Amino acid sequence: MDGVSAMCGRYQFSTEKYREFQQIVQDARRRSGRPAEKSDVPVTGDVVPTGEAPVLVASANKVVAVFQRWGIPGWRGGLVINARAETVCEKPMFRRSVVGRRCVIPASGYYEWDAKKHKYFFRLPDKPLYLAGIYDCVDGQDRFVVLTTAPNETVRDIHDRMPLILSHEQVRPWLTDPQAALELLTSVPPPLERSCEDGQLSLDDFM
C-alpha cells in the first residue's frame, strides 16, 4: 500500500500566479468560517503530508473549495498519502471514497526525487495542475490522498509513478459524474515541464 515514503510526497500551491487559486482559497476560507488574513497576502508554499491545503469537492452537484489535511492513517499504522488509480476501486480502504468522496487537489507543480536523490519539479507551462484525489472522514476531519498512475515520458526516467492529472475541463466530471470518474482513472497525464531543483546536472542539461 502507498505510504508516506511513496511518490508525490510534496507539491507546491501558490496563488501568486493563478487567479483561480485565489478564488479557491477565498471560497475555502468562507466555507470554513475563517477570516481572511489581515493583509490578504496570497497563500504560497510547499504542501507536505499532514499539512492542510485547499481542495475541490462536489456539494449539491456544484464544485466548491474546502480545506482538508493530506494523508489518511493506515490500518496498520503509518500515513497513506497516495493510492494507485489502477487498483483503488478494489481496495476496501478506498472503495467508498471512489464512489462518493472524490476530490481535486490544485497545485502549481509537484516534486519528485530520482534514485540518486536529485530533486525535480514538474509543472505545466503557464497552467495549474489539478491532481485527482479521494478523501475520507477521520475523527471528524476530512483527509485526502493523491491518486497515482503509470508515468508518462516526462517522468519515466525519474520515477515509476506520477500523479493522475486532470485537465481543467475534467475537474467537474471527476467530481460529479461517477461513470466519468471511472473512465478518468485510466487517462494518461499530459507531458510536463521539469527542472532539477538541487543544483545537480540532469540529462536535460545536455539535450
JSON list of C-alpha atoms in Angstrom, two decimals, residues 17 24 27 43 62 93 124 147 159 166 169 175-176 181 190:
[
{"chain": "A", "resi": 17, "resn": "LYS", "atom": "CA", "xyz": [0.35, 33.27, -10.49]},
{"chain": "A", "resi": 24, "resn": "ILE", "atom": "CA", "xyz": [-10.30, 28.69, -4.41]},
{"chain": "A", "resi": 27, "resn": "ASP", "atom": "CA", "xyz": [-14.12, 30.00, -1.12]},
{"chain": "A", "resi": 43, "resn": "VAL", "atom": "CA", "xyz": [-1.19, 31.74, 0.04]},
{"chain": "A", "resi": 62, "resn": "LYS", "atom": "CA", "xyz": [-21.58, 22.12, -7.52]},
{"chain": "A", "resi": 93, "resn": "MET", "atom": "CA", "xyz": [-9.89, 1.29, 2.36]},
{"chain": "A", "resi": 124, "resn": "LEU", "atom": "CA", "xyz": [2.53, 22.51, -16.83]},
{"chain": "A", "resi": 147, "resn": "LEU", "atom": "CA", "xyz": [-4.15, 9.18, -6.91]},
{"chain": "A", "resi": 159, "resn": "HIS", "atom": "CA", "xyz": [10.14, 7.66, -11.07]},
{"chain": "A", "resi": 166, "resn": "LEU", "atom": "CA", "xyz": [-6.85, 16.17, -14.78]},
{"chain": "A", "resi": 169, "resn": "GLU", "atom": "CA", "xyz": [-12.37, 20.51, -18.28]},
{"chain": "A", "resi": 175, "resn": "LEU", "atom": "CA", "xyz": [-16.18, 15.29, -9.03]},
{"chain": "A", "resi": 176, "resn": "THR", "atom": "CA", "xyz": [-19.82, 14.96, -10.09]},
{"chain": "A", "resi": 181, "resn": "ALA", "atom": "CA", "xyz": [-14.68, 9.31, -12.94]},
{"chain": "A", "resi": 190, "resn": "PRO", "atom": "CA", "xyz": [-0.11, 15.25, -20.26]}
]
